[in-house]
């Protein structure tokens, strides 16, 4: 396993298991098996709706002696409905209770999107819609500065509820804004990135600011096809360039794409519920790509973003809410 430096002393495993869209019924066993295989980085979120089951899997792994708490990196995320300062700590504490942990390694602002508050006892996780049962259900945006949210994030780190805090789906401009007032700097940025969305300027900026970079959806379109947010023809894993490099190394296309992500200095968090794929995704540290291969993969960049609130919020939730230009 390789690691990425976080802040002054943190070590973020460069490959993790993404838990988005992992079915609740299978999550405990998948998480326990993944930890047994050697995964030490779990990427969770309130909005994924499976933190309680993920917590069961973590406890199974501890009970079976697969790893200790100090060996495991667990990330969770603050959902959009909890951006007001008074809601940040209760939201984190709810994730801790569900995950059955005393602290997180990393807590991220999930999106730079502030939505109307939904109490836990009314609906949890609250999702995007303010009132799904209304005649015209839609998401309801409310004004809340990122500064207010960030300062509350700093408070939960000071309280020892999380080792590090960070941001997700933020642009360079928003990161600059956070840095202008942050008493505790964001330790990690998590964004969509894959060979069709390379984001070289954002990565370079994070490197210069010593903000670790985690790529979600590192394999591209796969998770978005069933949601109608991508087409089968968008698959990076079927790209002739990737297939050719995979043949050269006698590796799978997924291993090539993940190796590219790790070798460029990012952490990657592919999602899979298939044990064979979980093992395959983890087996990327015994080969390297040449500089020419790295550059060739980077040249595939289409600036193709699959997870874009400026598109899906309007189509699915009745509210136009762009966060990218």
PDB file of N, CA, C and O in Angstrom, residues 154-205:
ATOM      1  N   UNK A 154     -14.012  23.493  11.717  1.00  0.00           N
ATOM      2  CA  UNK A 154     -12.814  23.655  12.555  1.00  0.00           C
ATOM      3  C   UNK A 154     -13.106  23.296  14.006  1.00  0.00           C
ATOM      4  O   UNK A 154     -12.291  22.664  14.688  1.00  0.00           O
ATOM      5  N   UNK A 155     -14.289  23.673  14.470  1.00  0.00           N
ATOM      6  CA  UNK A 155     -14.665  23.390  15.855  1.00  0.00           C
ATOM      7  C   UNK A 155     -14.734  21.890  16.128  1.00  0.00           C
ATOM      8  O   UNK A 155     -14.305  21.427  17.198  1.00  0.00           O
ATOM      9  N   UNK A 156     -15.262  21.109  15.179  1.00  0.00           N
ATOM     10  CA  UNK A 156     -15.361  19.664  15.419  1.00  0.00           C
ATOM     11  C   UNK A 156     -13.993  19.000  15.361  1.00  0.00           C
ATOM     12  O   UNK A 156     -13.759  17.986  16.042  1.00  0.00           O
ATOM     13  N   UNK A 157     -13.069  19.568  14.585  1.00  0.00           N
ATOM     14  CA  UNK A 157     -11.713  19.038  14.623  1.00  0.00           C
ATOM     15  C   UNK A 157     -11.055  19.346  15.967  1.00  0.00           C
ATOM     16  O   UNK A 157     -10.429  18.482  16.575  1.00  0.00           O
ATOM     17  N   UNK A 158     -11.226  20.564  16.433  1.00  0.00           N
ATOM     18  CA  UNK A 158     -10.657  20.939  17.742  1.00  0.00           C
ATOM     19  C   UNK A 158     -11.231  20.068  18.867  1.00  0.00           C
ATOM     20  O   UNK A 158     -10.556  19.791  19.859  1.00  0.00           O
ATOM     21  N   UNK A 159     -12.486  19.656  18.703  1.00  0.00           N
ATOM     22  CA  UNK A 159     -13.140  18.824  19.718  1.00  0.00           C
ATOM     23  C   UNK A 159     -12.691  17.366  19.659  1.00  0.00           C
ATOM     24  O   UNK A 159     -13.093  16.562  20.510  1.00  0.00           O
ATOM     25  N   UNK A 160     -11.866  17.015  18.674  1.00  0.00           N
ATOM     26  CA  UNK A 160     -11.347  15.657  18.566  1.00  0.00           C
ATOM     27  C   UNK A 160     -12.282  14.674  17.903  1.00  0.00           C
ATOM     28  O   UNK A 160     -12.048  13.459  17.938  1.00  0.00           O
ATOM     29  N   UNK A 161     -13.355  15.176  17.280  1.00  0.00           N
ATOM     30  CA  UNK A 161     -14.309  14.283  16.612  1.00  0.00           C
ATOM     31  C   UNK A 161     -13.807  13.823  15.258  1.00  0.00           C
ATOM     32  O   UNK A 161     -14.290  12.825  14.712  1.00  0.00           O
ATOM     33  N   UNK A 162     -12.856  14.529  14.685  1.00  0.00           N
ATOM     34  CA  UNK A 162     -12.229  14.131  13.434  1.00  0.00           C
ATOM     35  C   UNK A 162     -10.783  14.603  13.447  1.00  0.00           C
ATOM     36  O   UNK A 162     -10.479  15.675  13.987  1.00  0.00           O
ATOM     37  N   UNK A 163      -9.899  13.802  12.865  1.00  0.00           N
ATOM     38  CA  UNK A 163      -8.489  14.194  12.835  1.00  0.00           C
ATOM     39  C   UNK A 163      -8.246  15.329  11.845  1.00  0.00           C
ATOM     40  O   UNK A 163      -7.434  16.216  12.091  1.00  0.00           O
ATOM     41  N   UNK A 164      -8.955  15.271  10.710  1.00  0.00           N
ATOM     42  CA  UNK A 164      -8.747  16.263   9.660  1.00  0.00           C
ATOM     43  C   UNK A 164     -10.094  16.683   9.091  1.00  0.00           C
ATOM     44  O   UNK A 164     -11.088  15.954   9.181  1.00  0.00           O
ATOM     45  N   UNK A 165     -10.110  17.855   8.489  1.00  0.00           N
ATOM     46  CA  UNK A 165     -11.291  18.346   7.789  1.00  0.00           C
ATOM     47  C   UNK A 165     -10.899  18.730   6.372  1.00  0.00           C
ATOM     48  O   UNK A 165      -9.738  19.049   6.088  1.00  0.00           O
ATOM     49  N   UNK A 166     -11.870  18.679   5.476  1.00  0.00           N
ATOM     50  CA  UNK A 166     -11.574  18.993   4.082  1.00  0.00           C
ATOM     51  C   UNK A 166     -12.832  19.348   3.320  1.00  0.00           C
ATOM     52  O   UNK A 166     -13.888  19.611   3.897  1.00  0.00           O
ATOM     53  N   UNK A 167     -12.706  19.330   2.012  1.00  0.00           N
ATOM     54  CA  UNK A 167     -13.752  19.815   1.120  1.00  0.00           C
ATOM     55  C   UNK A 167     -13.917  18.857  -0.059  1.00  0.00           C
ATOM     56  O   UNK A 167     -12.988  18.126  -0.413  1.00  0.00           O
ATOM     57  N   UNK A 168     -15.085  18.872  -0.630  1.00  0.00           N
ATOM     58  CA  UNK A 168     -15.376  18.015  -1.771  1.00  0.00           C
ATOM     59  C   UNK A 168     -16.168  18.812  -2.796  1.00  0.00           C
ATOM     60  O   UNK A 168     -17.007  19.649  -2.429  1.00  0.00           O
ATOM     61  N   UNK A 169     -15.878  18.585  -4.057  1.00  0.00           N
ATOM     62  CA  UNK A 169     -16.568  19.273  -5.162  1.00  0.00           C
ATOM     63  C   UNK A 169     -16.348  20.786  -5.127  1.00  0.00           C
ATOM     64  O   UNK A 169     -17.223  21.556  -5.538  1.00  0.00           O
ATOM     65  N   UNK A 170     -15.197  21.208  -4.665  1.00  0.00           N
ATOM     66  CA  UNK A 170     -14.842  22.625  -4.636  1.00  0.00           C
ATOM     67  C   UNK A 170     -13.927  22.962  -5.808  1.00  0.00           C
ATOM     68  O   UNK A 170     -13.066  22.162  -6.181  1.00  0.00           O
ATOM     69  N   UNK A 171     -14.091  24.155  -6.356  1.00  0.00           N
ATOM     70  CA  UNK A 171     -13.227  24.661  -7.423  1.00  0.00           C
ATOM     71  C   UNK A 171     -12.036  25.396  -6.806  1.00  0.00           C
ATOM     72  O   UNK A 171     -11.998  25.647  -5.596  1.00  0.00           O
ATOM     73  N   UNK A 172     -11.081  25.767  -7.649  1.00  0.00           N
ATOM     74  CA  UNK A 172      -9.931  26.526  -7.147  1.00  0.00           C
ATOM     75  C   UNK A 172     -10.391  27.843  -6.506  1.00  0.00           C
ATOM     76  O   UNK A 172      -9.849  28.253  -5.479  1.00  0.00           O
ATOM     77  N   UNK A 173     -11.371  28.510  -7.095  1.00  0.00           N
ATOM     78  CA  UNK A 173     -11.835  29.786  -6.550  1.00  0.00           C
ATOM     79  C   UNK A 173     -12.410  29.605  -5.147  1.00  0.00           C
ATOM     80  O   UNK A 173     -12.142  30.412  -4.239  1.00  0.00           O
ATOM     81  N   UNK A 174     -13.188  28.547  -4.941  1.00  0.00           N
ATOM     82  CA  UNK A 174     -13.764  28.312  -3.624  1.00  0.00           C
ATOM     83  C   UNK A 174     -12.692  27.905  -2.617  1.00  0.00           C
ATOM     84  O   UNK A 174     -12.770  28.261  -1.437  1.00  0.00           O
ATOM     85  N   UNK A 175     -11.692  27.159  -3.070  1.00  0.00           N
ATOM     86  CA  UNK A 175     -10.596  26.789  -2.168  1.00  0.00           C
ATOM     87  C   UNK A 175      -9.856  28.046  -1.724  1.00  0.00           C
ATOM     88  O   UNK A 175      -9.522  28.210  -0.546  1.00  0.00           O
ATOM     89  N   UNK A 176      -9.591  28.956  -2.668  1.00  0.00           N
ATOM     90  CA  UNK A 176      -8.931  30.212  -2.314  1.00  0.00           C
ATOM     91  C   UNK A 176      -9.747  30.986  -1.276  1.00  0.00           C
ATOM     92  O   UNK A 176      -9.197  31.587  -0.352  1.00  0.00           O
ATOM     93  N   UNK A 177     -11.058  30.956  -1.436  1.00  0.00           N
ATOM     94  CA  UNK A 177     -11.916  31.636  -0.470  1.00  0.00           C
ATOM     95  C   UNK A 177     -11.748  31.022   0.914  1.00  0.00           C
ATOM     96  O   UNK A 177     -11.571  31.746   1.906  1.00  0.00           O
ATOM     97  N   UNK A 178     -11.792  29.697   1.003  1.00  0.00           N
ATOM     98  CA  UNK A 178     -11.638  29.022   2.296  1.00  0.00           C
ATOM     99  C   UNK A 178     -10.279  29.361   2.913  1.00  0.00           C
ATOM    100  O   UNK A 178     -10.182  29.658   4.112  1.00  0.00           O
ATOM    101  N   UNK A 179      -9.232  29.332   2.105  1.00  0.00           N
ATOM    102  CA  UNK A 179      -7.891  29.601   2.621  1.00  0.00           C
ATOM    103  C   UNK A 179      -7.744  31.025   3.141  1.00  0.00           C
ATOM    104  O   UNK A 179      -6.888  31.292   3.993  1.00  0.00           O
ATOM    105  N   UNK A 180      -8.591  31.947   2.667  1.00  0.00           N
ATOM    106  CA  UNK A 180      -8.468  33.344   3.072  1.00  0.00           C
ATOM    107  C   UNK A 180      -8.880  33.569   4.522  1.00  0.00           C
ATOM    108  O   UNK A 180      -8.477  34.564   5.135  1.00  0.00           O
ATOM    109  N   UNK A 181      -9.691  32.654   5.087  1.00  0.00           N
ATOM    110  CA  UNK A 181     -10.138  32.830   6.470  1.00  0.00           C
ATOM    111  C   UNK A 181      -9.906  31.602   7.347  1.00  0.00           C
ATOM    112  O   UNK A 181     -10.173  31.629   8.552  1.00  0.00           O
ATOM    113  N   UNK A 182      -9.405  30.539   6.787  1.00  0.00           N
ATOM    114  CA  UNK A 182      -9.274  29.291   7.544  1.00  0.00           C
ATOM    115  C   UNK A 182      -8.214  29.406   8.636  1.00  0.00           C
ATOM    116  O   UNK A 182      -7.058  29.749   8.366  1.00  0.00           O
ATOM    117  N   UNK A 183      -8.598  29.105   9.863  1.00  0.00           N
ATOM    118  CA  UNK A 183      -7.621  28.940  10.927  1.00  0.00           C
ATOM    119  C   UNK A 183      -7.002  27.555  10.848  1.00  0.00           C
ATOM    120  O   UNK A 183      -5.836  27.352  11.203  1.00  0.00           O
ATOM    121  N   UNK A 184      -7.790  26.586  10.379  1.00  0.00           N
ATOM    122  CA  UNK A 184      -7.306  25.241  10.082  1.00  0.00           C
ATOM    123  C   UNK A 184      -7.520  25.026   8.581  1.00  0.00           C
ATOM    124  O   UNK A 184      -8.652  25.087   8.095  1.00  0.00           O
ATOM    125  N   UNK A 185      -6.461  24.801   7.853  1.00  0.00           N
ATOM    126  CA  UNK A 185      -6.553  24.667   6.404  1.00  0.00           C
ATOM    127  C   UNK A 185      -7.187  23.332   6.015  1.00  0.00           C
ATOM    128  O   UNK A 185      -7.031  22.329   6.724  1.00  0.00           O
ATOM    129  N   UNK A 186      -7.911  23.297   4.908  1.00  0.00           N
ATOM    130  CA  UNK A 186      -8.423  22.010   4.430  1.00  0.00           C
ATOM    131  C   UNK A 186      -7.280  21.051   4.130  1.00  0.00           C
ATOM    132  O   UNK A 186      -6.308  21.415   3.461  1.00  0.00           O
ATOM    133  N   UNK A 187      -7.393  19.837   4.655  1.00  0.00           N
ATOM    134  CA  UNK A 187      -6.325  18.850   4.493  1.00  0.00           C
ATOM    135  C   UNK A 187      -6.456  18.080   3.191  1.00  0.00           C
ATOM    136  O   UNK A 187      -5.451  17.626   2.629  1.00  0.00           O
ATOM    137  N   UNK A 188      -7.691  17.912   2.716  1.00  0.00           N
ATOM    138  CA  UNK A 188      -7.953  17.070   1.551  1.00  0.00           C
ATOM    139  C   UNK A 188      -9.034  17.715   0.698  1.00  0.00           C
ATOM    140  O   UNK A 188      -9.996  18.281   1.230  1.00  0.00           O
ATOM    141  N   UNK A 189      -8.874  17.608  -0.608  1.00  0.00           N
ATOM    142  CA  UNK A 189      -9.939  17.915  -1.569  1.00  0.00           C
ATOM    143  C   UNK A 189     -10.350  16.618  -2.240  1.00  0.00           C
ATOM    144  O   UNK A 189      -9.494  15.862  -2.708  1.00  0.00           O
ATOM    145  N   UNK A 190     -11.640  16.352  -2.294  1.00  0.00           N
ATOM    146  CA  UNK A 190     -12.139  15.189  -3.029  1.00  0.00           C
ATOM    147  C   UNK A 190     -13.011  15.684  -4.178  1.00  0.00           C
ATOM    148  O   UNK A 190     -13.962  16.436  -3.962  1.00  0.00           O
ATOM    149  N   UNK A 191     -12.669  15.267  -5.398  1.00  0.00           N
ATOM    150  CA  UNK A 191     -13.414  15.670  -6.585  1.00  0.00           C
ATOM    151  C   UNK A 191     -13.451  14.524  -7.589  1.00  0.00           C
ATOM    152  O   UNK A 191     -12.645  13.589  -7.514  1.00  0.00           O
ATOM    153  N   UNK A 192     -14.359  14.617  -8.525  1.00  0.00           N
ATOM    154  CA  UNK A 192     -14.386  13.664  -9.631  1.00  0.00           C
ATOM    155  C   UNK A 192     -13.135  13.841 -10.488  1.00  0.00           C
ATOM    156  O   UNK A 192     -12.786  14.950 -10.881  1.00  0.00           O
ATOM    157  N   UNK A 193     -12.457  12.752 -10.770  1.00  0.00           N
ATOM    158  CA  UNK A 193     -11.298  12.817 -11.662  1.00  0.00           C
ATOM    159  C   UNK A 193     -11.000  11.435 -12.211  1.00  0.00           C
ATOM    160  O   UNK A 193     -10.995  10.446 -11.473  1.00  0.00           O
ATOM    161  N   UNK A 194     -10.759  11.395 -13.507  1.00  0.00           N
ATOM    162  CA  UNK A 194     -10.469  10.170 -14.248  1.00  0.00           C
ATOM    163  C   UNK A 194      -9.854  10.594 -15.572  1.00  0.00           C
ATOM    164  O   UNK A 194      -9.750  11.806 -15.840  1.00  0.00           O
ATOM    165  N   UNK A 195      -9.427   9.687 -16.429  1.00  0.00           N
ATOM    166  CA  UNK A 195      -8.763  10.114 -17.665  1.00  0.00           C
ATOM    167  C   UNK A 195      -9.619  10.962 -18.605  1.00  0.00           C
ATOM    168  O   UNK A 195      -9.053  11.651 -19.466  1.00  0.00           O
ATOM    169  N   UNK A 196     -10.934  10.948 -18.467  1.00  0.00           N
ATOM    170  CA  UNK A 196     -11.773  11.830 -19.269  1.00  0.00           C
ATOM    171  C   UNK A 196     -12.048  13.165 -18.558  1.00  0.00           C
ATOM    172  O   UNK A 196     -12.668  14.055 -19.116  1.00  0.00           O
ATOM    173  N   UNK A 197     -11.594  13.275 -17.296  1.00  0.00           N
ATOM    174  CA  UNK A 197     -11.705  14.531 -16.530  1.00  0.00           C
ATOM    175  C   UNK A 197     -10.438  14.638 -15.667  1.00  0.00           C
ATOM    176  O   UNK A 197     -10.450  14.355 -14.475  1.00  0.00           O
ATOM    177  N   UNK A 198      -9.349  15.054 -16.295  1.00  0.00           N
ATOM    178  CA  UNK A 198      -8.030  14.988 -15.665  1.00  0.00           C
ATOM    179  C   UNK A 198      -7.851  16.053 -14.588  1.00  0.00           C
ATOM    180  O   UNK A 198      -7.219  15.809 -13.563  1.00  0.00           O
ATOM    181  N   UNK A 199      -8.389  17.243 -14.800  1.00  0.00           N
ATOM    182  CA  UNK A 199      -8.298  18.353 -13.845  1.00  0.00           C
ATOM    183  C   UNK A 199      -6.846  18.694 -13.470  1.00  0.00           C
ATOM    184  O   UNK A 199      -6.500  18.796 -12.277  1.00  0.00           O
ATOM    185  N   UNK A 200      -5.974  18.912 -14.451  1.00  0.00           N
ATOM    186  CA  UNK A 200      -4.550  19.152 -14.130  1.00  0.00           C
ATOM    187  C   UNK A 200      -4.303  20.439 -13.363  1.00  0.00           C
ATOM    188  O   UNK A 200      -3.439  20.475 -12.477  1.00  0.00           O
ATOM    189  N   UNK A 201      -5.036  21.505 -13.658  1.00  0.00           N
ATOM    190  CA  UNK A 201      -4.817  22.773 -12.945  1.00  0.00           C
ATOM    191  C   UNK A 201      -5.234  22.649 -11.483  1.00  0.00           C
ATOM    192  O   UNK A 201      -4.551  23.162 -10.589  1.00  0.00           O
ATOM    193  N   UNK A 202      -6.353  21.984 -11.248  1.00  0.00           N
ATOM    194  CA  UNK A 202      -6.826  21.808  -9.878  1.00  0.00           C
ATOM    195  C   UNK A 202      -5.840  20.959  -9.080  1.00  0.00           C
ATOM    196  O   UNK A 202      -5.527  21.267  -7.922  1.00  0.00           O
ATOM    197  N   UNK A 203      -5.329  19.899  -9.680  1.00  0.00           N
ATOM    198  CA  UNK A 203      -4.357  19.047  -9.005  1.00  0.00           C
ATOM    199  C   UNK A 203      -3.072  19.814  -8.719  1.00  0.00           C
ATOM    200  O   UNK A 203      -2.515  19.741  -7.620  1.00  0.00           O
ATOM    201  N   UNK A 204      -2.597  20.566  -9.709  1.00  0.00           N
ATOM    202  CA  UNK A 204      -1.375  21.343  -9.488  1.00  0.00           C
ATOM    203  C   UNK A 204      -1.572  22.355  -8.362  1.00  0.00           C
ATOM    204  O   UNK A 204      -0.696  22.524  -7.509  1.00  0.00           O
ATOM    205  N   UNK A 205      -2.717  23.020  -8.355  1.00  0.00           N
ATOM    206  CA  UNK A 205      -2.994  24.008  -7.306  1.00  0.00           C
ATOM    207  C   UNK A 205      -2.999  23.341  -5.936  1.00  0.00           C
ATOM    208  O   UNK A 205      -2.422  23.859  -4.974  1.00  0.00           O
TER     209      UNK A 205
END
